[in-house]
Each structure stands twice: as C-alpha cells, then as structure tokens.
Short mmCIF file of C-alpha atoms in Angstrom, two decimals:
data_model
loop_
_atom_site.label_atom_id
_atom_site.label_comp_id
_atom_site.label_asym_id
_atom_site.label_seq_id
_atom_site.Cartn_x
_atom_site.Cartn_y
_atom_site.Cartn_z
CA MET A 235 230.46 289.74 269.69
CA ASN A 236 234.10 290.15 270.14
CA ASP A 237 233.49 292.25 273.36
CA VAL A 238 231.66 289.40 275.12
CA PRO A 239 233.89 287.71 277.65
CA VAL A 240 234.32 283.91 277.40
CA THR A 241 233.74 282.06 280.63
CA ALA A 242 235.09 278.63 281.00
CA GLY A 243 232.65 275.85 281.96
CA PRO A 244 232.82 273.81 285.08
CA VAL A 245 234.67 270.95 283.29
CA ALA A 246 237.45 273.22 281.75
CA ARG A 247 237.74 274.98 285.19
CA ALA A 248 238.20 271.58 286.98
CA TYR A 249 240.68 270.45 284.18
CA ALA A 250 242.77 273.65 284.59
CA TRP A 251 242.73 273.39 288.45
CA THR A 252 243.93 269.75 288.18
CA VAL A 253 246.72 270.52 285.72
CA VAL A 254 248.00 273.44 287.68
CA THR A 255 247.83 271.73 291.15
CA LEU A 256 249.41 268.56 289.86
CA ARG A 257 251.78 270.22 287.44
CA TRP A 258 255.10 268.78 289.03
CA PRO A 259 253.72 265.24 289.30
CA ILE A 260 252.57 265.58 285.67
CA LEU A 261 255.91 266.75 284.43
CA LEU A 262 257.74 263.93 286.43
CA GLY A 263 255.37 261.42 285.01
CA TRP A 264 256.00 262.46 281.52
CA ILE A 265 259.87 262.32 281.99
CA ALA A 266 259.49 258.97 283.58
CA ALA A 267 257.34 257.64 280.59
CA ALA A 268 259.89 258.95 278.14
CA VAL A 269 262.90 257.41 279.94
CA TYR A 270 261.04 254.10 280.36
CA VAL A 271 260.07 253.94 276.57
CA ALA A 272 263.63 254.96 275.52
CA VAL A 273 265.49 252.60 277.75
CA VAL A 274 263.31 249.66 278.66
CA VAL A 275 260.72 249.31 275.93
CA PRO A 276 262.20 247.53 272.73
CA ALA A 277 262.51 250.03 269.77
CA PRO A 278 259.66 249.59 267.26
CA ALA A 279 260.43 247.08 264.56
CA GLN A 280 260.75 248.73 261.04
CA ALA A 281 258.70 247.05 258.39
CA PRO A 282 260.18 246.47 254.98
CA ASP A 283 260.42 249.82 253.02
CA SER A 284 257.20 249.34 250.97
CA LEU A 285 254.20 251.46 251.02
CA VAL A 286 252.21 248.36 250.19
CA ALA A 287 252.69 247.36 253.85
CA LEU A 288 250.16 250.12 254.61
CA VAL A 289 247.45 248.27 252.77
CA PRO A 290 245.10 246.46 255.13
CA PRO A 291 245.25 242.56 254.74
CA HIS A 292 241.55 242.32 254.08
CA SER A 293 241.49 244.95 251.18
CA ALA A 294 239.93 244.12 247.90
CA ALA A 295 243.18 244.79 245.99
CA LEU A 296 245.08 242.06 247.96
CA ARG A 297 242.24 239.69 247.68
CA ALA A 298 242.22 240.08 243.89
CA ASP A 299 245.92 239.59 243.83
CA ALA A 300 245.69 236.40 245.97
CA LEU A 301 242.87 235.12 243.77
CA ALA A 302 244.85 235.70 240.57
CA LEU A 303 247.95 233.94 242.05
CA HIS A 304 245.72 230.85 243.08
CA ARG A 305 244.05 230.49 239.65
CA PHE A 306 247.15 231.23 237.48
CA ARG A 307 249.76 229.67 239.71
CA VAL A 308 252.20 232.59 238.68
CA PRO A 309 251.93 236.28 239.60
CA LEU A 310 250.56 238.60 237.11
CA SER A 311 252.60 241.44 238.28
CA SER A 312 256.31 241.82 239.11
CA GLU A 313 258.01 244.35 241.45
CA THR A 314 261.58 243.56 240.18
CA ALA A 315 263.09 243.16 236.65
CA ILE A 316 266.43 242.64 235.18
CA VAL A 317 267.09 244.80 232.15
CA GLN A 318 270.03 243.85 229.69
CA ARG A 319 270.49 246.07 226.59
CA ASP A 320 272.84 246.32 223.69
CA PRO A 321 271.93 249.19 221.25
CA ARG A 322 273.84 247.30 218.48
CA GLY A 323 271.52 244.39 218.98
CA LEU A 324 271.68 241.18 221.33
CA SER A 325 273.60 238.31 219.92
CA THR A 326 271.92 234.99 219.45
CA THR A 327 274.33 233.55 222.15
CA ALA A 328 273.20 236.32 224.53
CA VAL A 329 269.56 235.77 223.94
CA ALA A 330 270.05 232.06 224.39
CA GLY A 331 271.93 232.62 227.58
CA ILE A 332 269.24 234.87 229.06
CA TYR A 333 266.46 232.29 228.32
CA ALA A 334 268.71 229.46 229.56
CA HIS A 335 269.39 231.16 232.87
CA ALA A 336 265.71 231.92 233.37
CA LEU A 337 264.77 228.29 232.57
CA ARG A 338 267.33 226.93 235.01
CA THR A 339 265.99 229.37 237.64
CA ASP A 340 262.36 228.34 237.05
CA ARG A 341 263.10 224.60 237.15
CA ARG A 342 264.98 224.93 240.41
CA THR A 343 262.01 226.94 241.84
CA LEU A 344 259.52 224.12 240.68
CA ARG A 345 261.61 221.50 242.34
CA SER A 346 262.16 223.34 245.70
CA HIS A 347 258.71 225.11 245.61
CA ALA A 348 260.50 228.19 246.80
CA GLY A 349 262.55 230.76 245.03
CA LEU A 350 262.44 233.11 242.02
CA ILE A 351 260.18 232.91 239.01
CA ALA A 352 261.88 234.46 236.04
CA LEU A 353 260.09 235.45 232.80
CA PRO A 354 262.46 236.95 230.17
CA VAL A 355 261.03 239.01 227.22
CA VAL A 356 263.04 240.22 224.36
CA ASN A 357 261.80 243.15 222.06
CA ALA A 358 261.79 240.97 219.06
CA ALA A 359 259.73 242.05 216.07
CA GLY A 360 256.03 242.02 216.95
CA VAL A 361 256.56 240.66 220.55
CA VAL A 362 256.58 244.02 222.38
CA PRO A 363 253.96 246.22 221.01
CA GLY A 364 255.10 249.86 220.63
CA SER A 365 258.78 249.07 220.69
CA ARG A 366 260.96 251.28 218.36
CA GLU A 367 263.80 248.72 218.27
CA THR A 368 264.14 245.00 217.53
CA GLY A 369 266.42 242.69 219.39
CA THR A 370 268.17 245.20 221.41
CA THR A 371 266.74 244.74 224.98
CA ALA A 372 265.83 241.78 227.30
CA ILE A 373 263.62 242.39 230.32
CA THR A 374 263.51 239.54 232.79
CA TYR A 375 260.52 239.85 235.12
CA LEU A 376 261.25 238.34 238.72
CA ALA A 377 258.70 237.21 241.27
CA THR A 378 259.08 235.73 244.65
CA PRO A 379 256.65 234.40 247.23
CA ALA A 380 254.68 237.05 249.18
CA ALA A 381 255.70 235.43 252.48
CA MET A 382 259.51 235.79 251.67
CA SER A 383 261.36 238.23 253.82
CA THR A 384 263.11 241.27 252.41
CA ALA A 385 266.50 239.91 253.07
CA GLU A 386 265.85 236.68 251.35
CA ARG A 387 264.35 238.32 248.36
CA GLN A 388 267.11 240.68 247.96
CA THR A 389 269.59 237.83 248.27
CA LEU A 390 267.87 235.81 245.38
CA VAL A 391 267.71 239.00 243.15
CA ASP A 392 271.43 239.71 243.73
CA ARG A 393 272.27 236.03 243.00
CA TYR A 394 270.28 236.10 239.68
CA GLN A 395 271.79 239.46 238.70
CA ALA A 396 275.30 238.11 239.36
CA ALA A 397 274.60 234.91 237.33
CA ALA A 398 273.07 236.90 234.49
CA ARG A 399 276.31 238.58 233.78
CA ASP A 400 277.46 235.51 232.01
CA GLY A 401 274.43 235.38 229.65
CA GLY A 402 274.65 238.82 227.85
CA PRO A 403 275.20 242.58 228.44
CA SER A 404 275.57 243.92 231.89
CA PRO A 405 272.33 243.30 233.81
CA ARG A 406 270.64 246.23 235.54
CA VAL A 407 267.91 245.80 238.28
CA THR A 408 264.86 248.00 238.14
CA GLY A 409 261.23 248.02 239.40
CA ILE A 410 259.09 249.16 242.26
CA TYR A 411 260.87 247.02 244.95
CA PRO A 412 264.53 248.04 244.15
CA ALA A 413 263.28 251.72 243.91
CA GLU A 414 261.71 251.46 247.39
CA LEU A 415 264.83 249.93 248.84
CA HIS A 416 267.02 252.76 247.27
CA GLU A 417 264.52 255.36 248.72
CA GLY A 418 264.58 253.71 252.15
CA SER A 419 268.28 253.75 252.27
CA LEU A 420 268.34 257.44 251.34
CA VAL A 421 265.85 258.21 254.01
CA ASP A 422 267.86 256.30 256.58
CA ASP A 423 271.00 258.08 255.81
CA ALA A 424 269.40 261.43 255.58
CA LEU A 425 266.92 261.33 258.43
CA PRO A 426 269.41 262.01 261.42
CA VAL A 427 270.66 265.16 259.65
CA ILE A 428 267.14 266.37 258.96
CA GLU A 429 266.13 265.72 262.53
CA LEU A 430 268.98 267.62 264.03
CA ALA A 431 268.67 270.51 261.63
CA THR A 432 264.94 270.77 262.08
CA ALA A 433 265.16 270.73 265.74
CA ALA A 434 268.04 273.31 265.85
CA LEU A 435 266.19 275.63 263.54
CA ALA A 436 262.99 275.36 265.59
CA ALA A 437 264.97 276.00 268.82
CA LEU A 438 266.77 278.97 267.20
CA LEU A 439 263.48 280.50 266.03
CA VAL A 440 261.84 279.96 269.54
CA GLY A 441 264.92 281.55 271.33
CA LEU A 442 264.84 284.53 269.03
CA ARG A 443 261.13 284.97 269.42
CA PHE A 444 261.18 285.00 273.34
CA ARG A 445 264.87 286.07 273.84
CA SER A 446 265.23 283.32 276.50
CA PRO A 447 267.52 280.32 276.60
CA GLY A 448 264.81 278.48 278.53
CA ALA A 449 262.28 278.65 275.72
CA PRO A 450 264.26 276.61 273.16
CA LEU A 451 265.36 274.07 275.83
CA LEU A 452 261.78 273.53 276.80
CA THR A 453 260.81 273.13 272.97
CA LEU A 454 263.57 270.45 272.47
CA ALA A 455 262.52 268.61 275.72
CA ALA A 456 258.85 268.61 274.62
CA VAL A 457 259.76 267.50 271.08
CA GLY A 458 262.08 264.73 272.29
CA THR A 459 259.47 263.43 274.70
CA ALA A 460 256.69 263.46 272.19
CA TYR A 461 258.65 261.98 269.37
CA THR A 462 259.67 258.95 271.76
CA LEU A 463 256.29 258.26 272.90
CA VAL A 464 254.49 258.85 269.47
CA GLN A 465 256.97 256.21 267.83
CA GLN A 466 255.68 253.49 270.52
CA ALA A 467 252.11 254.55 270.33
CA ILE A 468 251.89 254.33 266.60
CA ALA A 469 253.73 250.98 266.64
CA GLN A 470 251.30 249.55 269.18
CA PHE A 471 248.26 250.83 267.28
CA ALA A 472 249.55 249.62 263.92
CA GLN A 473 250.16 246.19 265.37
CA LYS A 474 246.52 246.10 266.84
CA ALA A 475 245.17 247.19 263.44
CA GLY A 476 247.30 244.60 261.49
CA LEU A 477 249.23 247.28 259.63
CA ASP A 478 253.00 247.77 259.30
CA GLN A 479 254.85 250.94 259.76
CA PRO A 480 257.48 251.45 256.96
CA SER A 481 260.55 253.32 257.73
CA LEU A 482 259.69 255.57 254.74
CA LEU A 483 256.97 257.26 256.94
CA ARG A 484 259.49 258.37 259.49
CA PRO A 485 260.30 261.79 257.86
CA LEU A 486 256.45 262.52 257.90
CA LEU A 487 256.32 261.61 261.56
CA VAL A 488 259.24 263.79 262.38
CA ALA A 489 257.75 266.77 260.55
CA LEU A 490 254.31 266.34 262.09
CA VAL A 491 255.48 265.85 265.78
CA LEU A 492 258.08 268.60 265.68
CA GLY A 493 255.81 271.06 263.89
CA ILE A 494 252.73 270.35 266.10
CA VAL A 495 254.67 270.41 269.42
CA THR A 496 256.73 273.49 268.43
CA ASP A 497 253.53 275.34 267.59
CA TYR A 498 251.82 274.52 270.96
CA VAL A 499 254.92 275.43 272.87
CA VAL A 500 254.88 278.86 271.19
CA PHE A 501 251.16 279.14 271.82
CA TYR A 502 251.43 278.41 275.54
CA LEU A 503 254.62 280.47 275.97
CA SER A 504 253.00 283.48 274.12
CA SER A 505 249.74 283.23 276.20
CA ALA A 506 251.63 282.95 279.54
CA ARG A 507 253.74 285.90 278.59
CA THR A 508 250.73 288.01 277.70
CA LYS A 509 248.90 287.10 280.89
CA MET A 510 251.87 287.81 283.03
CA LEU A 511 252.38 291.19 281.45
CA GLY A 512 248.64 291.88 282.31
CA GLY A 513 249.33 291.40 286.03
CA GLU A 514 248.41 287.73 286.46
CA SER A 515 250.68 285.38 288.62
CA ARG A 516 252.58 282.51 287.36
#
C-alpha cells in the first residue's frame, strides 16, 4: 500500500491553488493583523492569579459554595490564614490579644457589611484533633466577600497581619490565595526570560538544521505573529464563554504556541526542500 500514490482531491487542489496564488496578499494580511492587534487592540486583561477563575460560573461546586454561604452566613472554607506560633507556648496575654483582634475585625465587618471575617483557633487541649502540642499555635482563618477585588483583598490581609503583630508572635500568612499570588509573581518575573530563551533555542536549532539564516528568522516571525494573535483570540473566546484567563496559564500558552508553530515551520521547510531537490519549482 505504501507504493500507491496519493492524489489530492478537488477541494485540496483548490485550496493549494488559492494559497499559492494569493501568497503575497495572505502574508501581508497576517502582518497587518499582527500589527493591528499589537498596536491598536488593547492588551488582554489578566484575571486574578487563581485557577478557580477557570471554573464556569454555573458549575455545581460554585453553586454548592454559594448555597452554603447563603444558609450559614459565613464561609465554610478559607483561602487565607494567619499563623502565629511560639514553641514554648503562647502566653495568656498573646492568646487574648489574638482573639480580641479577630473580634474587633468581625464587629467592624458586621457594622459595615464589608471586610474580613476572622476566626482564630488555638491548639488548646482537645480543640484541634491530632495536634501533638498544646497552646503553641494560633491559626486565624480569614475570609472576604467573593466580589472583592484582588487588590482590596490583599490590602485587608496585609492590614490584619500588620495589626496582629501587637497581639502575639510574629504573624505569617499562608493558604491557597497567598500561594497563588506568590506563584503568579514568580511566573511574571520569569516569563520574559523563558520566552526569550525558548525562542532563541528554537531559532538556533532551526538554523542548524537548515544551515540558513532565513529559516530561524522565518520561525521567529511566525511564532511572534501566532502568539500575538492567539492571546487576543483566547481572551475573546474566554469572555464569550464567561471564563477568565489567569496569568498562570501564560507559560502553557507560550509552550504550546511556540512548539506547534516551530514544528509546522520545520515540516513545511523540510517538505519544500525535499520537493525542490526532486526538481520541482518554488
């Protein structure tokens, strides 16, 4: 079966003829589209660095969370916590200060109907199941309204942490939300270096493979055009679908776009070189 020639159908021949005939207008069109998106169209807004933003708003998990919040008036889960620990044991004054600070915060939130909800728990005997120590650690669980922005939430958490310094040992922030913010900052700092290094490596490999300066330049141009347009396309589709595009997904986007586009550039260049060596015209 490998010796049977493959003949393109009429649709494939018509498509090939159209692309070859209109190759220069198509090329100029892609360049114009990339320039327009990069210069004129606003950059895609980055959602908060939370993978929860990818969950559709009509999902069963979010409905259950909303139902629990409606029935119990307070959240059943917390994404942020303040940890204060003294291995020698928390003093009575420190424990009283921790509870007093949380009580003041909760009262202020109840009066204004906006802000933090603080729930401190100390590993006193019998309070925390499985705890190997007694009276050494206080964990204050913090919750904020779901509609609160990332900047407002971070401001409230920082303010609570700063005030908690007067109520006991040095407070440390932990939880899913601070971890995602830290991870997002690491991604933002490292992403430009990763993009440049990956693009340079791909261009170097393509240049060595074809021994031509034009091949890596073509690869970089194709990758840059595709990445610019794909960013906008994903942002538009996500907006239509009611989803956010967290910045944590940008490394995945860079890897996919660069890998796919580079592969296809190599495929097309290899095919073209093979055909030209066989006697076909450009």
